[in-house]
mmCIF file of N, CA and C in Angstrom:
data_model
loop_
_atom_site.group_PDB
_atom_site.id
_atom_site.type_symbol
_atom_site.label_atom_id
_atom_site.label_comp_id
_atom_site.label_asym_id
_atom_site.label_seq_id
_atom_site.Cartn_x
_atom_site.Cartn_y
_atom_site.Cartn_z
ATOM 1 N N MET A 1 -11.802 -2.163 35.287
ATOM 2 C CA MET A 1 -12.540 -3.049 34.366
ATOM 3 C C MET A 1 -11.782 -3.514 33.071
ATOM 4 N N SER A 2 -11.592 -4.424 32.881
ATOM 5 C CA SER A 2 -10.841 -5.057 31.564
ATOM 6 C C SER A 2 -11.990 -5.768 30.637
ATOM 7 N N LEU A 3 -12.495 -5.147 29.529
ATOM 8 C CA LEU A 3 -13.633 -5.703 28.832
ATOM 9 C C LEU A 3 -13.002 -6.719 27.852
ATOM 10 N N ARG A 4 -13.424 -7.753 27.464
ATOM 11 C CA ARG A 4 -13.019 -8.710 26.720
ATOM 12 C C ARG A 4 -14.070 -9.118 25.583
ATOM 13 N N VAL A 5 -13.303 -9.290 24.380
ATOM 14 C CA VAL A 5 -14.144 -9.567 23.295
ATOM 15 C C VAL A 5 -13.809 -10.948 22.603
ATOM 16 N N GLU A 6 -14.938 -11.719 22.362
ATOM 17 C CA GLU A 6 -15.008 -13.110 21.850
ATOM 18 C C GLU A 6 -14.857 -13.147 20.159
ATOM 19 N N SER A 7 -13.943 -13.829 19.700
ATOM 20 C CA SER A 7 -13.899 -13.932 18.193
ATOM 21 C C SER A 7 -13.475 -15.510 17.732
ATOM 22 N N ASP A 8 -13.639 -15.543 16.523
ATOM 23 C CA ASP A 8 -13.186 -17.104 16.336
ATOM 24 C C ASP A 8 -11.529 -17.423 16.502
ATOM 25 N N ARG A 9 -11.005 -16.442 16.846
ATOM 26 C CA ARG A 9 -9.523 -16.719 17.423
ATOM 27 C C ARG A 9 -9.358 -16.747 18.704
ATOM 28 N N GLY A 10 -10.388 -16.603 19.616
ATOM 29 C CA GLY A 10 -10.363 -16.910 20.928
ATOM 30 C C GLY A 10 -10.804 -15.350 21.605
ATOM 31 N N THR A 11 -10.535 -15.302 22.938
ATOM 32 C CA THR A 11 -10.724 -13.939 23.645
ATOM 33 C C THR A 11 -9.655 -13.003 23.647
ATOM 34 N N HIS A 12 -10.150 -11.995 23.209
ATOM 35 C CA HIS A 12 -9.082 -10.714 23.312
ATOM 36 C C HIS A 12 -9.108 -9.503 24.350
ATOM 37 N N PRO A 13 -8.358 -8.657 24.755
ATOM 38 C CA PRO A 13 -9.239 -7.509 25.236
ATOM 39 C C PRO A 13 -9.607 -6.639 24.399
ATOM 40 N N ARG A 14 -10.549 -5.705 24.812
ATOM 41 C CA ARG A 14 -11.152 -4.882 23.905
ATOM 42 C C ARG A 14 -10.293 -3.567 23.771
ATOM 43 N N VAL A 15 -10.205 -2.997 22.596
ATOM 44 C CA VAL A 15 -9.342 -1.614 22.192
ATOM 45 C C VAL A 15 -10.362 -0.691 22.273
ATOM 46 N N ASP A 16 -9.940 0.509 22.969
ATOM 47 C CA ASP A 16 -10.845 1.741 22.870
ATOM 48 C C ASP A 16 -9.985 2.306 21.879
ATOM 49 N N ALA A 17 -11.046 2.995 20.912
ATOM 50 C CA ALA A 17 -10.397 3.736 19.752
ATOM 51 C C ALA A 17 -9.478 5.181 20.348
ATOM 52 N N ARG A 18 -10.174 5.236 21.684
ATOM 53 C CA ARG A 18 -9.397 6.625 22.020
ATOM 54 C C ARG A 18 -7.757 6.213 22.528
ATOM 55 N N ASP A 19 -7.860 5.131 22.588
ATOM 56 C CA ASP A 19 -6.272 4.751 23.113
ATOM 57 C C ASP A 19 -5.334 4.456 22.137
ATOM 58 N N THR A 20 -6.036 4.526 20.817
ATOM 59 C CA THR A 20 -5.235 3.874 19.428
ATOM 60 C C THR A 20 -4.491 5.109 19.056
ATOM 61 N N PRO A 21 -3.237 5.005 18.732
ATOM 62 C CA PRO A 21 -2.536 6.528 18.185
ATOM 63 C C PRO A 21 -3.016 6.504 16.682
ATOM 64 N N ILE A 22 -3.346 8.134 16.412
ATOM 65 C CA ILE A 22 -3.746 8.218 15.032
ATOM 66 C C ILE A 22 -2.442 8.400 14.188
ATOM 67 N N VAL A 23 -2.236 7.799 12.762
ATOM 68 C CA VAL A 23 -1.814 8.005 12.038
ATOM 69 C C VAL A 23 -1.810 8.858 11.275
ATOM 70 N N ARG A 24 -0.948 9.718 10.806
ATOM 71 C CA ARG A 24 -1.142 10.935 10.006
ATOM 72 C C ARG A 24 -0.299 10.793 8.848
ATOM 73 N N ARG A 25 -0.853 11.121 7.780
ATOM 74 C CA ARG A 25 -0.040 11.232 6.653
ATOM 75 C C ARG A 25 0.868 12.154 6.321
ATOM 76 N N ARG A 26 1.915 12.034 5.660
ATOM 77 C CA ARG A 26 2.709 13.191 5.275
ATOM 78 C C ARG A 26 2.303 13.971 4.248
ATOM 79 N N SER A 27 2.184 15.185 4.078
ATOM 80 C CA SER A 27 1.817 15.895 3.066
ATOM 81 C C SER A 27 2.884 16.662 2.277
ATOM 82 N N GLY A 28 2.649 17.184 1.209
ATOM 83 C CA GLY A 28 3.575 18.199 0.420
ATOM 84 C C GLY A 28 4.323 17.035 -0.383
ATOM 85 N N SER A 29 4.176 15.784 -0.697
ATOM 86 C CA SER A 29 4.883 15.031 -1.464
ATOM 87 C C SER A 29 4.534 14.904 -2.608
ATOM 88 N N ARG A 30 4.775 14.479 -3.942
ATOM 89 C CA ARG A 30 4.508 14.213 -4.955
ATOM 90 C C ARG A 30 4.519 12.782 -5.485
ATOM 91 N N PHE A 31 4.494 11.843 -4.720
ATOM 92 C CA PHE A 31 4.709 10.457 -4.741
ATOM 93 C C PHE A 31 3.436 9.947 -4.886
ATOM 94 N N ALA A 32 3.343 8.714 -5.573
ATOM 95 C CA ALA A 32 2.305 7.898 -5.852
ATOM 96 C C ALA A 32 1.610 7.401 -4.216
ATOM 97 N N THR A 33 0.473 7.302 -4.080
ATOM 98 C CA THR A 33 -0.161 6.798 -2.989
ATOM 99 C C THR A 33 -1.018 5.816 -2.879
ATOM 100 N N ASP A 34 -1.542 5.059 -1.941
ATOM 101 C CA ASP A 34 -2.457 4.065 -1.911
ATOM 102 C C ASP A 34 -3.624 4.536 -1.838
ATOM 103 N N SER A 35 -3.815 5.948 -1.359
ATOM 104 C CA SER A 35 -5.265 6.585 -1.089
ATOM 105 C C SER A 35 -5.883 7.263 -2.449
ATOM 106 N N GLY A 36 -4.706 7.374 -3.120
ATOM 107 C CA GLY A 36 -4.905 7.825 -4.593
ATOM 108 C C GLY A 36 -5.243 9.383 -4.658
ATOM 109 N N VAL A 37 -4.931 10.273 -3.358
ATOM 110 C CA VAL A 37 -4.971 11.563 -3.295
ATOM 111 C C VAL A 37 -3.608 12.330 -3.664
ATOM 112 N N PRO A 38 -3.441 12.695 -4.797
ATOM 113 C CA PRO A 38 -2.100 13.480 -5.172
ATOM 114 C C PRO A 38 -1.496 14.303 -3.843
ATOM 115 N N GLY A 39 -0.198 14.200 -3.664
ATOM 116 C CA GLY A 39 0.441 14.853 -2.744
ATOM 117 C C GLY A 39 0.673 14.300 -1.063
ATOM 118 N N GLU A 40 0.126 13.025 -1.019
ATOM 119 C CA GLU A 40 0.014 12.171 0.266
ATOM 120 C C GLU A 40 0.891 10.856 0.160
ATOM 121 N N LEU A 41 1.669 10.584 0.856
ATOM 122 C CA LEU A 41 2.324 9.284 0.791
ATOM 123 C C LEU A 41 1.291 8.216 1.654
ATOM 124 N N SER A 42 1.582 7.160 1.197
ATOM 125 C CA SER A 42 0.803 6.155 1.774
ATOM 126 C C SER A 42 0.802 5.964 3.215
ATOM 127 N N ASP A 43 -0.182 5.318 3.980
ATOM 128 C CA ASP A 43 -0.049 5.154 5.557
ATOM 129 C C ASP A 43 0.891 3.855 5.657
ATOM 130 N N PHE A 44 1.042 2.908 4.809
ATOM 131 C CA PHE A 44 1.826 1.507 5.047
ATOM 132 C C PHE A 44 2.432 1.326 3.949
ATOM 133 N N ARG A 45 3.555 0.556 4.072
ATOM 134 C CA ARG A 45 4.656 -0.165 2.970
ATOM 135 C C ARG A 45 4.126 -1.543 3.439
ATOM 136 N N TYR A 46 3.830 -2.431 2.547
ATOM 137 C CA TYR A 46 3.815 -3.878 2.539
ATOM 138 C C TYR A 46 5.102 -4.838 2.360
ATOM 139 N N CYS A 47 5.006 -5.699 3.138
ATOM 140 C CA CYS A 47 6.290 -6.555 2.962
ATOM 141 C C CYS A 47 5.922 -7.428 1.862
ATOM 142 N N PRO A 48 7.048 -7.450 0.848
ATOM 143 C CA PRO A 48 7.104 -8.381 -0.263
ATOM 144 C C PRO A 48 6.913 -9.865 -0.046
ATOM 145 N N ALA A 49 7.471 -10.199 1.171
ATOM 146 C CA ALA A 49 7.115 -11.890 1.585
ATOM 147 C C ALA A 49 5.932 -12.137 2.512
ATOM 148 N N CYS A 50 5.363 -11.502 3.180
ATOM 149 C CA CYS A 50 4.331 -11.787 4.008
ATOM 150 C C CYS A 50 3.194 -10.962 3.501
ATOM 151 N N GLY A 51 3.197 -10.079 3.109
ATOM 152 C CA GLY A 51 2.167 -8.850 2.900
ATOM 153 C C GLY A 51 1.822 -8.227 3.804
ATOM 154 N N ALA A 52 2.640 -8.247 5.224
ATOM 155 C CA ALA A 52 2.177 -7.237 6.408
ATOM 156 C C ALA A 52 2.446 -5.877 6.379
ATOM 157 N N GLN A 53 1.567 -5.343 7.045
ATOM 158 C CA GLN A 53 1.339 -3.660 6.874
ATOM 159 C C GLN A 53 2.697 -3.214 7.598
ATOM 160 N N ASN A 54 3.802 -2.236 7.231
ATOM 161 C CA ASN A 54 4.440 -1.770 7.727
ATOM 162 C C ASN A 54 4.250 -0.025 7.787
ATOM 163 N N ARG A 55 5.163 0.541 8.758
ATOM 164 C CA ARG A 55 5.162 2.002 8.654
ATOM 165 C C ARG A 55 6.110 2.482 7.828
ATOM 166 N N PRO A 56 5.875 3.640 6.764
ATOM 167 C CA PRO A 56 6.582 4.038 5.678
ATOM 168 C C PRO A 56 8.131 4.295 6.115
ATOM 169 N N GLU A 57 8.251 4.595 7.359
ATOM 170 C CA GLU A 57 9.789 4.872 7.719
ATOM 171 C C GLU A 57 10.410 3.545 8.151
ATOM 172 N N ASN A 58 9.643 2.450 8.141
ATOM 173 C CA ASN A 58 10.420 1.167 8.500
ATOM 174 C C ASN A 58 11.175 0.388 7.396
ATOM 175 N N ARG A 59 12.394 -0.134 7.588
ATOM 176 C CA ARG A 59 13.464 -0.597 6.590
ATOM 177 C C ARG A 59 13.167 -2.057 6.809
ATOM 178 N N PHE A 60 12.580 -2.698 7.869
ATOM 179 C CA PHE A 60 12.542 -4.215 7.783
ATOM 180 C C PHE A 60 10.903 -4.773 8.101
ATOM 181 N N CYS A 61 10.393 -5.724 7.650
ATOM 182 C CA CYS A 61 9.080 -5.845 8.313
ATOM 183 C C CYS A 61 9.108 -6.145 9.412
ATOM 184 N N LEU A 62 8.140 -5.754 10.249
ATOM 185 C CA LEU A 62 7.796 -6.031 11.807
ATOM 186 C C LEU A 62 7.461 -7.446 11.938
ATOM 187 N N LYS A 63 6.889 -7.976 11.394
ATOM 188 C CA LYS A 63 6.352 -9.362 11.352
ATOM 189 C C LYS A 63 7.498 -10.405 10.982
ATOM 190 N N ASP A 64 8.004 -10.437 9.964
ATOM 191 C CA ASP A 64 9.174 -11.572 9.678
ATOM 192 C C ASP A 64 10.690 -10.954 9.384
ATOM 193 N N GLY A 65 11.048 -9.775 9.800
ATOM 194 C CA GLY A 65 12.145 -8.936 9.449
ATOM 195 C C GLY A 65 12.941 -9.006 7.994
ATOM 196 N N THR A 66 12.028 -9.230 6.894
ATOM 197 C CA THR A 66 12.473 -9.152 5.553
ATOM 198 C C THR A 66 12.733 -7.688 5.579
ATOM 199 N N PRO A 67 13.752 -7.666 4.906
ATOM 200 C CA PRO A 67 13.926 -5.954 4.110
ATOM 201 C C PRO A 67 12.980 -5.337 3.127
ATOM 202 N N LEU A 68 12.569 -4.272 3.347
ATOM 203 C CA LEU A 68 11.427 -3.799 2.827
ATOM 204 C C LEU A 68 12.088 -2.992 1.618
ATOM 205 N N PRO A 69 11.612 -3.178 0.436
ATOM 206 C CA PRO A 69 12.258 -2.363 -0.832
ATOM 207 C C PRO A 69 12.205 -0.905 -0.285
ATOM 208 N N PRO A 70 13.015 -0.158 -1.040
ATOM 209 C CA PRO A 70 13.032 1.304 -1.102
ATOM 210 C C PRO A 70 11.960 2.035 -1.598
ATOM 211 N N ILE A 71 11.718 2.937 -1.148
ATOM 212 C CA ILE A 71 10.467 3.919 -1.618
ATOM 213 C C ILE A 71 10.740 4.161 -3.374
ATOM 214 N N ASP A 72 10.018 3.785 -4.077
ATOM 215 C CA ASP A 72 10.524 4.483 -5.368
ATOM 216 C C ASP A 72 10.034 5.781 -5.744
ATOM 217 N N THR A 73 10.981 6.745 -5.499
ATOM 218 C CA THR A 73 10.655 8.190 -5.697
ATOM 219 C C THR A 73 10.437 8.702 -7.100
ATOM 220 N N THR A 74 10.692 7.951 -8.059
ATOM 221 C CA THR A 74 10.434 8.315 -9.344
ATOM 222 C C THR A 74 8.706 8.098 -9.801
ATOM 223 N N ARG A 75 8.139 7.305 -8.905
ATOM 224 C CA ARG A 75 6.812 7.208 -9.203
ATOM 225 C C ARG A 75 5.798 8.206 -8.830
ATOM 226 N N ARG A 76 5.402 9.124 -9.613
ATOM 227 C CA ARG A 76 4.808 10.098 -9.009
ATOM 228 C C ARG A 76 3.262 10.120 -9.707
ATOM 229 N N MET A 77 2.494 10.727 -8.964
ATOM 230 C CA MET A 77 1.100 10.934 -9.343
ATOM 231 C C MET A 77 1.138 11.823 -10.616
ATOM 232 N N PRO A 78 0.413 11.442 -11.850
ATOM 233 C CA PRO A 78 0.124 12.512 -12.812
ATOM 234 C C PRO A 78 -0.738 13.571 -12.470
ATOM 235 N N GLY A 79 -0.421 14.890 -12.967
ATOM 236 C CA GLY A 79 -1.247 15.825 -12.809
ATOM 237 C C GLY A 79 -2.591 15.935 -13.670
ATOM 238 N N PHE A 80 -2.407 15.075 -14.544
ATOM 239 C CA PHE A 80 -3.485 15.128 -15.620
ATOM 240 C C PHE A 80 -3.898 13.549 -15.785
ATOM 241 N N VAL A 81 -5.180 12.981 -15.663
ATOM 242 C CA VAL A 81 -5.467 11.843 -16.048
ATOM 243 C C VAL A 81 -6.346 11.678 -17.355
ATOM 244 N N ARG A 82 -5.976 10.905 -18.162
ATOM 245 C CA ARG A 82 -6.955 10.839 -19.692
ATOM 246 C C ARG A 82 -8.367 9.859 -19.271
ATOM 247 N N SER A 83 -9.287 10.576 -20.087
ATOM 248 C CA SER A 83 -10.777 9.668 -19.567
ATOM 249 C C SER A 83 -10.479 8.338 -20.629
ATOM 250 N N PRO A 84 -10.750 7.358 -19.753
ATOM 251 C CA PRO A 84 -10.826 6.059 -20.278
ATOM 252 C C PRO A 84 -11.037 5.767 -21.523
ATOM 253 N N GLY A 85 -12.198 6.463 -22.173
ATOM 254 C CA GLY A 85 -12.657 6.662 -23.381
ATOM 255 C C GLY A 85 -11.862 6.799 -24.551
ATOM 256 N N THR A 86 -10.870 7.599 -24.104
ATOM 257 C CA THR A 86 -9.671 8.215 -25.115
ATOM 258 C C THR A 86 -8.757 7.351 -25.545
ATOM 259 N N TYR A 87 -8.372 6.328 -24.944
ATOM 260 C CA TYR A 87 -7.506 5.224 -25.227
ATOM 261 C C TYR A 87 -7.834 4.418 -26.624
ATOM 262 N N SER A 88 -7.162 4.363 -27.486
ATOM 263 C CA SER A 88 -7.110 3.467 -28.728
ATOM 264 C C SER A 88 -6.837 2.030 -28.322
ATOM 265 N N PRO A 89 -7.592 1.140 -28.939
ATOM 266 C CA PRO A 89 -7.215 -0.204 -28.758
ATOM 267 C C PRO A 89 -5.553 -0.798 -28.971
ATOM 268 N N GLU A 90 -4.983 -0.143 -29.601
ATOM 269 C CA GLU A 90 -3.750 -0.358 -29.637
ATOM 270 C C GLU A 90 -2.878 0.102 -28.014
ATOM 271 N N GLU A 91 -3.136 1.354 -27.756
ATOM 272 C CA GLU A 91 -2.811 1.748 -26.455
ATOM 273 C C GLU A 91 -3.204 0.625 -25.020
ATOM 274 N N ILE A 92 -4.691 0.248 -25.405
ATOM 275 C CA ILE A 92 -4.939 -0.704 -24.338
ATOM 276 C C ILE A 92 -4.167 -1.984 -24.466
ATOM 277 N N GLU A 93 -4.280 -2.483 -25.449
ATOM 278 C CA GLU A 93 -3.293 -3.681 -25.828
ATOM 279 C C GLU A 93 -2.043 -3.672 -25.208
ATOM 280 N N GLN A 94 -1.286 -2.591 -25.418
ATOM 281 C CA GLN A 94 0.268 -2.210 -24.842
ATOM 282 C C GLN A 94 0.297 -2.647 -23.467
ATOM 283 N N VAL A 95 -0.881 -1.678 -22.712
ATOM 284 C CA VAL A 95 -0.901 -1.745 -21.372
ATOM 285 C C VAL A 95 -1.118 -3.209 -20.735
ATOM 286 N N MET A 96 -2.228 -3.649 -21.363
ATOM 287 C CA MET A 96 -2.452 -4.951 -20.763
ATOM 288 C C MET A 96 -1.378 -6.073 -20.950
ATOM 289 N N HIS A 97 -0.506 -5.790 -22.078
ATOM 290 C CA HIS A 97 0.721 -6.788 -22.163
ATOM 291 C C HIS A 97 1.621 -6.401 -21.096
ATOM 292 N N ARG A 98 1.891 -4.896 -20.955
ATOM 293 C CA ARG A 98 2.782 -4.709 -19.572
ATOM 294 C C ARG A 98 2.222 -5.397 -18.283
ATOM 295 N N VAL A 99 0.753 -5.464 -18.087
ATOM 296 C CA VAL A 99 0.356 -5.763 -16.748
ATOM 297 C C VAL A 99 0.645 -7.361 -16.699
ATOM 298 N N SER A 100 0.267 -7.922 -17.944
ATOM 299 C CA SER A 100 0.495 -9.287 -17.723
ATOM 300 C C SER A 100 1.680 -9.924 -17.589
ATOM 301 N N GLN A 101 2.842 -9.040 -18.002
ATOM 302 C CA GLN A 101 4.484 -9.375 -17.836
ATOM 303 C C GLN A 101 4.672 -9.085 -16.329
ATOM 304 N N SER A 102 3.889 -8.005 -15.749
ATOM 305 C CA SER A 102 4.495 -7.859 -14.254
ATOM 306 C C SER A 102 3.674 -8.819 -13.287
ATOM 307 N N VAL A 103 2.560 -9.262 -13.745
ATOM 308 C CA VAL A 103 1.684 -10.601 -13.103
ATOM 309 C C VAL A 103 2.739 -11.884 -13.145
ATOM 310 N N VAL A 104 3.321 -11.807 -14.390
ATOM 311 C CA VAL A 104 4.001 -13.039 -14.398
ATOM 312 C C VAL A 104 5.716 -12.858 -13.407
ATOM 313 N N ARG A 105 6.017 -11.782 -13.389
ATOM 314 C CA ARG A 105 7.413 -11.702 -12.492
ATOM 315 C C ARG A 105 6.831 -11.813 -11.146
ATOM 316 N N ILE A 106 5.675 -11.222 -10.758
ATOM 317 C CA ILE A 106 5.195 -11.430 -9.297
ATOM 318 C C ILE A 106 5.211 -13.060 -8.947
ATOM 319 N N ARG A 107 4.505 -13.562 -9.944
ATOM 320 C CA ARG A 107 4.427 -15.205 -9.616
ATOM 321 C C ARG A 107 5.477 -16.087 -9.720
ATOM 322 N N VAL A 108 6.460 -15.562 -10.320
ATOM 323 C CA VAL A 108 7.655 -16.649 -10.301
ATOM 324 C C VAL A 108 8.590 -15.980 -8.983
ATOM 325 N N ARG A 109 8.570 -14.971 -8.578
ATOM 326 C CA ARG A 109 9.005 -14.698 -7.168
ATOM 327 C C ARG A 109 8.516 -15.625 -6.395
#
C-alpha cells in the first residue's frame, strides 16, 4: 500500500525514515565544519549559483551542473577560541570591515 502526503506543492509519496540512507560524517579531519564540531567535515557542500545541497565528494551541482569550488583545506577550526568580551573595539572594527568587504564581493557576483 502506497501512502501519499498532501502539501501546498501537490501530492507526494510518503517517505519512511527507515528507507532513507544515513549520511555519516567523516571523522579525523581538522577542517572547518558547518556543524561547528572540530574534527568533522560538513555533511554538505552548497552550490555557489543555486544554493543547492550537494555531497562533499561531488564536483558538480546535482541541480544545475555548476562546478563546485574545491574544499579549502587551509581553513581549520581553531583549537582555542577567545571569549567575545576580550576583543578590543579596534579588533571588532577590523573584523566588521572584513565582513562588510566579503558581503560586497558576494553581492557583486
